[in-house]
Amino acid sequence: MEEDCCATQLIYGDGKFNAGGLDRFVKEVKLAECGISYGVVAIVGPQSSGKSALQNHLFTTQFANSRRSQTTNGIWIAKCVGIEPCTIAMDLEGADGRERGQDDTFKVQSTLFALAVSDIVLINIKGYSFFADGMLEKKLTWQEAYLKWSISEREIPLLETFFQVVMSFGIPRKTTLLFVIHDNAKPPFQHWHPGLRKFILNLLFSTALEKIWNEVPKPQAHKSTRFSDLFSEEVVVMSSYEEKEKFKEEVAQLRQRLSPGMLFAGYRRGLVPASGFSFSAQQIWKVIKENKDLDLPAHKVMVATVRCEEIANQIFNQLTYDTGWLALKEAVQTGPVQGFGQRLSSILSTYISKYDTEAIYFDSGAWYSKRQLLESKALDFVYPAHTTMLGHVRSKALEDFKVRLEQSLNEGRGFASYVRICTHSSMLEFDKGCADAALQQANWDASRVREKLQRDVDAHASYICSAKLLELIFNYEKQLSISLTGPVKSLLVTGGKDTWASIRKLLNHETEVAISKFSTVVADFELDKATIAKMLQHLRDYSRFSTVLNYDSDTTLRVWTGKEDITSITKDARSASMKFLSVMAAIRLDEKPDNIEKVLFSSLMDGAVIVSSSQDREIGASVDPLASSNWEEVSAKNTLITPVQCQSLWRQFKVETENSVTQAISSHVMAATGRCEGIANQKFSQLIFDEDWLALEEAVQIGPVQGFGKRLSSILSNYLSKYDTEATIYFDEGARNSKRQLLESKALDFVYPAYTTMLGHVRSKALKDFKVRLEQSLNKGRGFATYVCICTHSSMLEFDKGCADAAVIQANWDASRVREKLQRDIDAHASSVCSAKLSELNVNYEQQLSASLTGPVKTLLESGGKDTWASIRKLLNRETEVAISEFSTVVADFELDEATIAEMLQHLRDYSRNVVEKKAREEARKIMIHMKDRFSTVFNYDSDSTLRVWTGKEDITSITKDARSASMKLLSVMAAIRLDEKPDHIEKVLFSSLMDGDVTVSSSQDREIGASVDPLASSNWEEVSSKNTLITPVQCQSLWRQFIAEIENSVTQAISAHVMAATARFEEIAIQKFSQLILDEDWLALEEAVQIGPVQGFGKRLSSILSTYLSKYDTEATIYFDEGARNSKRQLLESKALDFVYPAYTTMLGHVHSKALVDFKVRLEQSLNKGEGFTLSVRTCTQSSILEFDKGCADVAIQQANWDASRVREKLQRDIDAHESSICSAKLLELNFNYERQLSASLTGPVEALLETGGKDTWGSIRKLLNRETEVAISKFSIAISDFELDKETIAKMLQHLRDYSRNVVEKVAREEATKIMIHMKDRFFRVFNCDSDSMPRVWTEKEDIRSITKDARSAALNLLSIMAAIRLDEKSDNIEKVLFSSLMDETVTVSSSQDRRIGASAYLLASSTWEEVSSKDILITPVQCKSLWGEFKTETESSVTEAILAQEAYKQSNNWLPPPWAIMVMVVHGFNQFMLLLK
């Protein structure tokens, strides 16, 4: 046999499951690669009924078989050779074996196991001859005899076991029982018409099974269950094994029937994908052995969950090491990556698709759940890279904003508009970058990063705005100073009567001019009115104050030399300004006295000029007189500036004039500044090397430090106090305080990193505690949102406490950003946990919905009643609302927003709908089975559910029409999903198009149905969307034709009694017309012409000849006989005539084919000679030749036949493809040869060297070398072969060929080296025996232990023999070395020939031609050969040992002249002459 069936014992006789054997079987037959395209066929029956023999013939297996005693023990499995898709045969132990006595436990368990895992169960029965004997002896009727003896007493217990197991355990399938009956004798009806014989046997056998079924005790749930509800039975009658030729022919017919039609035509339920078959079978047997209830749907979910999780983990591990991902991750750490989102989405999609490919056939709930977990896990894994990418996008957008704004401002005015434009551009750029970084699989929100960018943009714009405004104010202050200083000085020098009036006029004019220009310029900044008003008032105050402050009483510009009383001068200047304010506070045209000036001076002027910020507090202590909106003695209409406004203006005035005062006193502190700065630098240098600070800094790098803020504050206070001590006694307070502030600021900047590190520790601890508390809280019960709030509050309090402990007294550092980061991390973790919990909850309710909907929907669809879809809709709505109600109650604990809850509830609704739709689609795929079951029920049973017996009184036409109508009704129900209550006309269209009211059994029915198929010539139903279409109109038409064809036989058998007499006469007329046809002159001439070459108009001429004889048949037959029989024989005549002329038709097609092929070759050669592209030339020439062939086929076509020329067309296509393939094959062969030579060169030498050295891990090194060189060659070969545009499968085969070739090279070298094993063994022996451990030649003194040395040398040689004994390229362990040493090495080294006898006594393990655990193809030296080689080796090395012994004895004889004892023994045994010969 070319293919091994790999027969394996699955379950031993003691009930032990052979898990290892099953795993090896799955691996050897490559079952895991089959997906769902595999089947299981089990055979049961009495002992010695020929079960194993039948399977061996039927499936080309190699089960042991015997005709007299038990051969099958337990359960065996094997691969059915030559059947595709992959089919597994299962052979069970005989049901009535006497070896188990009365114990039927294993029989029940094995039967249940077979039903649970098999698609079809064959029941082998021997004893068909009882029927004939009983009928003849007792003169019984056919039916009575068969009911009595058709199923013998041996088979009844087996069938009862089957029935009880199915009812007890609820096998979720309608099991097909295929009875195979062997007849040792020949009953009288064996020569009946095969169709009638099959009908009678099926009828009588069904009656017998019904009788057994009715007598079997039934549980309450199956009291009213009929046999046909759980089983569909078929009967096959076969000849005995003695009639070999006939038996083989019948086996071939049964094999064709089972391969693969019955296996894959819809009988399968609850299928487990092939990759999970091993695990599923083990779990099923475990449940059966433990005597538990076998819930196969739940078992399927369990298997799916385990396998899907394994697949998901495997895929995730592959993702983490994906080279594309690692390269992308590394690139994004460096900078932004173009197309980041698309590349990462592609990587994730690849691995998700891999998961779908491997897990798609498992339970949808488990598949989807684990898919979601895999996707979530993968997204969590890549999220850091995504956030890094967003950081790059944000940084780039911010940098571009700064550049654009700077460029825009350099071009001119319009600050606010430029800020808006640049901000808009940068935000658009950021959004574009986010879109480029977005992943298809995730809906991550970049709004926080966008908000951070917006804040950064706003901060930078605000900073630039402030800088520009300060620069602008400075310029106008400078302009005012220039425009006022000179004129005021001149006016004061002249000292005229109206000096101050002139100064006021000048002041007002210059101030208004400056303010006008300033207002125009500042309008570009689009500031609010209050801000602009303050800035304008500042300019007014500046212009007035500078005139008083900068000139003395002699109108001379002041020069600050240090002698001036700056405090007094400042007070006078402010008093002048206060005087001006009091004058402007009210209109005084009525000469009424007022106290405005007094109130202002008493409230706002305190007699001392205090420059520090405490001034505000001192003023604030006496502001009560100004806490009013009116002046006393002044009416409201004369009030210009209210008391409150005066108070506000004075404060603003003091702030804005502070700079001038500071400039005036700066000369007093310049000397002090240098000295204070030196002291500050000295103290800062001492601080950075302070031991306490260094210890604190080191500690905080390791972890959180208790009392960090207090310790750090103490250190800073120490150095600030030292500064105060040294600086106070020497220097001005202002300078001292300024430099003290700089020292403090510099010190705080220096220690700030340690502070941020400490905050990081506090944040990490708070986050960790949050996670722990949340997990502990959730383990206690429900209330997710509440627990999150409590744990968040606790963690934030803990963080605030840690921040307070880390706070430094000298600084007012803000920890809000770290706190916000902690809050974001907490929110992220809570969101992650929430998502996981919600996902788990969602999966549970999906499983609940699936369980509550699948079974009832299946039952409703199989029943196919009038209101099927209305009932399904009602069921769907009820179960969905129940689940949603429960789900809403549970999910309320999560306190989600209404939109999210609504989305989740809608998901559940969609899922429940999908469950119904999925089940509908599954049942639609089995529509043919349901239609045949419905037809069989209506056709074979009357209205009282009694089995029909065809007596001739029944109206077969009406019954057939009713049965077909019932099947048609079921087809219309299954044609589309109707969950939306929309009306449709599917049933009406099907009945009007496919049901014609006449029941015609002949093949002409197909043509009659075909006459009205126009409404079904579409792929869509009207009023039904494509997504709700289960079976298209075209498919309905095809299914109906198939259905009609498959039930034809049943109808034919029913009416065969009506037409038996007419059949013979019609057959005579048909034979007569056929005889006339074959001698027709026109036909003979046409046949002769077509043998020579193509005949123009062949089809038309032949159609005319056939029509003539069919018309003659109609003329003679119409006046005599029944139409049904007449049409039947007419069809047979037509079929026979067509079969007769078919060779001429095929010959004509051959001419058309040959001409098209020749034309293709000529055209292709011409195209290639012109230099056109090969693929394009092939495509063009192929299209031309195929068109030419189609035109020729149309001319050859015969009206009476619908012969399919597709095979010849395919043959033409194959010939064209072969011709095309031959052109590129030469190049591929040359390329393949070069790489084979390269592999041979790179492997042969190293493998020879490794085998000759014979190290400890010789074969491990060879495997490593083989893998490395093979992968290098394959990598190069893949690059070279990519230019040929071959399909993936071909490339894979060529790559596999290279792998096989490299393996063959190694095996060939190993076999060559094995032929030299004796040479290598002797070399190894002599190296160890004749040289010591230092590789020095031995000198045989009395100190050497020759026995031990000999043993070591032989052990080394034997180790080399064990290495060379077998090829070990598959990493399988073996016991070759152990067997050789235990069998060939003994404790003592005896040189005499008796040693061989002792070795032979213990070497029975080597009396075999194979090694255990090693396949025959991998054996280099068999055990027998090893034994023989060892004997030869010992003989050839014996002399060396003897010489060593003699040398040692010679050394000893220096003090003893007598011969040694061994020499005396040799002389006694062999004689003196032989002894001397040995010495020579």
mmCIF file of N, CA, C and O in Angstrom, residues 924-959:
data_model
loop_
_atom_site.group_PDB
_atom_site.id
_atom_site.type_symbol
_atom_site.label_atom_id
_atom_site.label_comp_id
_atom_site.label_asym_id
_atom_site.label_seq_id
_atom_site.Cartn_x
_atom_site.Cartn_y
_atom_site.Cartn_z
ATOM 1 N N ALA A 924 -30.454 25.503 7.367
ATOM 2 C CA ALA A 924 -30.642 25.645 5.923
ATOM 3 C C ALA A 924 -29.638 24.805 5.156
ATOM 4 O O ALA A 924 -29.942 24.318 4.056
ATOM 5 N N ARG A 925 -28.423 24.648 5.737
ATOM 6 C CA ARG A 925 -27.437 23.807 5.075
ATOM 7 C C ARG A 925 -27.836 22.340 5.097
ATOM 8 O O ARG A 925 -27.301 21.541 4.322
ATOM 9 N N LYS A 926 -28.762 21.970 6.005
ATOM 10 C CA LYS A 926 -29.224 20.579 6.092
ATOM 11 C C LYS A 926 -30.615 20.422 5.492
ATOM 12 O O LYS A 926 -31.335 19.469 5.797
ATOM 13 N N ILE A 927 -31.004 21.367 4.663
ATOM 14 C CA ILE A 927 -32.372 21.369 4.148
ATOM 15 C C ILE A 927 -32.706 20.093 3.390
ATOM 16 O O ILE A 927 -33.826 19.588 3.471
ATOM 17 N N MET A 928 -31.709 19.548 2.688
ATOM 18 C CA MET A 928 -31.990 18.335 1.911
ATOM 19 C C MET A 928 -32.367 17.176 2.835
ATOM 20 O O MET A 928 -33.295 16.407 2.543
ATOM 21 N N ILE A 929 -31.689 17.076 3.972
ATOM 22 C CA ILE A 929 -32.028 16.010 4.929
ATOM 23 C C ILE A 929 -33.440 16.221 5.462
ATOM 24 O O ILE A 929 -34.251 15.286 5.517
ATOM 25 N N HIS A 930 -33.731 17.463 5.874
ATOM 26 C CA HIS A 930 -35.065 17.742 6.421
ATOM 27 C C HIS A 930 -36.158 17.486 5.376
ATOM 28 O O HIS A 930 -37.228 16.953 5.704
ATOM 29 N N MET A 931 -35.905 17.875 4.142
ATOM 30 C CA MET A 931 -36.910 17.666 3.086
ATOM 31 C C MET A 931 -37.149 16.172 2.863
ATOM 32 O O MET A 931 -38.299 15.725 2.737
ATOM 33 N N LYS A 932 -36.058 15.401 2.844
ATOM 34 C CA LYS A 932 -36.219 13.956 2.640
ATOM 35 C C LYS A 932 -36.912 13.300 3.838
ATOM 36 O O LYS A 932 -37.733 12.411 3.665
ATOM 37 N N ASP A 933 -36.578 13.754 5.054
ATOM 38 C CA ASP A 933 -37.258 13.230 6.232
ATOM 39 C C ASP A 933 -38.750 13.556 6.192
ATOM 40 O O ASP A 933 -39.599 12.701 6.478
ATOM 41 N N ARG A 934 -39.075 14.822 5.845
ATOM 42 C CA ARG A 934 -40.482 15.213 5.772
ATOM 43 C C ARG A 934 -41.209 14.415 4.680
ATOM 44 O O ARG A 934 -42.333 13.938 4.886
ATOM 45 N N PHE A 935 -40.557 14.254 3.535
ATOM 46 C CA PHE A 935 -41.168 13.484 2.449
ATOM 47 C C PHE A 935 -41.393 12.040 2.884
ATOM 48 O O PHE A 935 -42.463 11.455 2.652
ATOM 49 N N SER A 936 -40.365 11.454 3.530
ATOM 50 C CA SER A 936 -40.478 10.060 3.964
ATOM 51 C C SER A 936 -41.604 9.884 4.971
ATOM 52 O O SER A 936 -42.349 8.903 4.912
ATOM 53 N N THR A 937 -41.766 10.858 5.907
ATOM 54 C CA THR A 937 -42.821 10.770 6.916
ATOM 55 C C THR A 937 -44.200 10.807 6.269
ATOM 56 O O THR A 937 -45.078 9.989 6.577
ATOM 57 N N VAL A 938 -44.423 11.764 5.393
ATOM 58 C CA VAL A 938 -45.738 11.905 4.748
ATOM 59 C C VAL A 938 -45.993 10.769 3.764
ATOM 60 O O VAL A 938 -47.113 10.255 3.666
ATOM 61 N N PHE A 939 -44.960 10.371 3.035
ATOM 62 C CA PHE A 939 -45.127 9.371 1.975
ATOM 63 C C PHE A 939 -45.301 7.972 2.545
ATOM 64 O O PHE A 939 -46.113 7.172 2.038
ATOM 65 N N ASN A 940 -44.563 7.626 3.611
ATOM 66 C CA ASN A 940 -44.559 6.252 4.126
ATOM 67 C C ASN A 940 -45.532 6.021 5.277
ATOM 68 O O ASN A 940 -45.716 4.879 5.697
ATOM 69 N N TYR A 941 -46.159 7.107 5.803
ATOM 70 C CA TYR A 941 -47.092 6.943 6.916
ATOM 71 C C TYR A 941 -48.409 7.631 6.562
ATOM 72 O O TYR A 941 -48.415 8.708 5.946
ATOM 73 N N ASP A 942 -49.531 6.999 6.975
ATOM 74 C CA ASP A 942 -50.829 7.603 6.690
ATOM 75 C C ASP A 942 -51.164 8.632 7.786
ATOM 76 O O ASP A 942 -50.337 8.933 8.642
ATOM 77 N N SER A 943 -52.398 9.134 7.765
ATOM 78 C CA SER A 943 -52.798 10.173 8.717
ATOM 79 C C SER A 943 -52.805 9.679 10.155
ATOM 80 O O SER A 943 -52.755 10.475 11.089
ATOM 81 N N ASP A 944 -52.888 8.343 10.348
ATOM 82 C CA ASP A 944 -52.852 7.765 11.697
ATOM 83 C C ASP A 944 -51.444 7.369 12.119
ATOM 84 O O ASP A 944 -51.284 6.624 13.091
ATOM 85 N N SER A 945 -50.462 7.839 11.373
ATOM 86 C CA SER A 945 -49.044 7.519 11.643
ATOM 87 C C SER A 945 -48.759 6.028 11.554
ATOM 88 O O SER A 945 -47.878 5.499 12.235
ATOM 89 N N THR A 946 -49.530 5.353 10.739
ATOM 90 C CA THR A 946 -49.315 3.924 10.510
ATOM 91 C C THR A 946 -48.525 3.739 9.228
ATOM 92 O O THR A 946 -48.783 4.419 8.228
ATOM 93 N N LEU A 947 -47.573 2.815 9.256
ATOM 94 C CA LEU A 947 -46.745 2.576 8.081
ATOM 95 C C LEU A 947 -47.613 2.101 6.912
ATOM 96 O O LEU A 947 -48.432 1.201 7.059
ATOM 97 N N ARG A 948 -47.448 2.724 5.758
ATOM 98 C CA ARG A 948 -48.239 2.368 4.586
ATOM 99 C C ARG A 948 -47.787 1.032 4.010
ATOM 100 O O ARG A 948 -46.604 0.716 3.978
ATOM 101 N N VAL A 949 -48.730 0.252 3.564
ATOM 102 C CA VAL A 949 -48.459 -0.966 2.788
ATOM 103 C C VAL A 949 -49.126 -0.772 1.437
ATOM 104 O O VAL A 949 -50.347 -0.624 1.348
ATOM 105 N N TRP A 950 -48.329 -0.746 0.376
ATOM 106 C CA TRP A 950 -48.850 -0.423 -0.963
ATOM 107 C C TRP A 950 -49.586 -1.629 -1.542
ATOM 108 O O TRP A 950 -48.980 -2.593 -1.986
ATOM 109 N N THR A 951 -50.926 -1.531 -1.507
ATOM 110 C CA THR A 951 -51.766 -2.650 -2.006
ATOM 111 C C THR A 951 -52.299 -2.390 -3.405
ATOM 112 O O THR A 951 -52.903 -3.282 -3.999
ATOM 113 N N GLY A 952 -52.123 -1.189 -3.895
ATOM 114 C CA GLY A 952 -52.653 -0.839 -5.207
ATOM 115 C C GLY A 952 -53.887 0.032 -5.139
ATOM 116 O O GLY A 952 -54.324 0.578 -6.155
ATOM 117 N N LYS A 953 -54.466 0.148 -3.937
ATOM 118 C CA LYS A 953 -55.676 0.956 -3.785
ATOM 119 C C LYS A 953 -55.352 2.440 -3.553
ATOM 120 O O LYS A 953 -56.223 3.289 -3.696
ATOM 121 N N GLU A 954 -54.100 2.708 -3.165
ATOM 122 C CA GLU A 954 -53.738 4.081 -2.828
ATOM 123 C C GLU A 954 -53.577 4.936 -4.086
ATOM 124 O O GLU A 954 -53.193 4.445 -5.146
ATOM 125 N N ASP A 955 -53.882 6.228 -3.905
ATOM 126 C CA ASP A 955 -53.663 7.199 -4.975
ATOM 127 C C ASP A 955 -52.221 7.718 -4.829
ATOM 128 O O ASP A 955 -51.953 8.699 -4.151
ATOM 129 N N ILE A 956 -51.301 7.008 -5.486
ATOM 130 C CA ILE A 956 -49.877 7.318 -5.316
ATOM 131 C C ILE A 956 -49.573 8.726 -5.800
ATOM 132 O O ILE A 956 -48.751 9.444 -5.214
ATOM 133 N N THR A 957 -50.260 9.148 -6.874
ATOM 134 C CA THR A 957 -50.026 10.498 -7.403
ATOM 135 C C THR A 957 -50.353 11.556 -6.360
ATOM 136 O O THR A 957 -49.585 12.496 -6.122
ATOM 137 N N SER A 958 -51.524 11.405 -5.718
ATOM 138 C CA SER A 958 -51.933 12.383 -4.713
ATOM 139 C C SER A 958 -51.019 12.356 -3.491
ATOM 140 O O SER A 958 -50.648 13.397 -2.951
ATOM 141 N N ILE A 959 -50.656 11.134 -3.060
ATOM 142 C CA ILE A 959 -49.774 11.003 -1.887
ATOM 143 C C ILE A 959 -48.410 11.628 -2.170
ATOM 144 O O ILE A 959 -47.841 12.343 -1.343
#
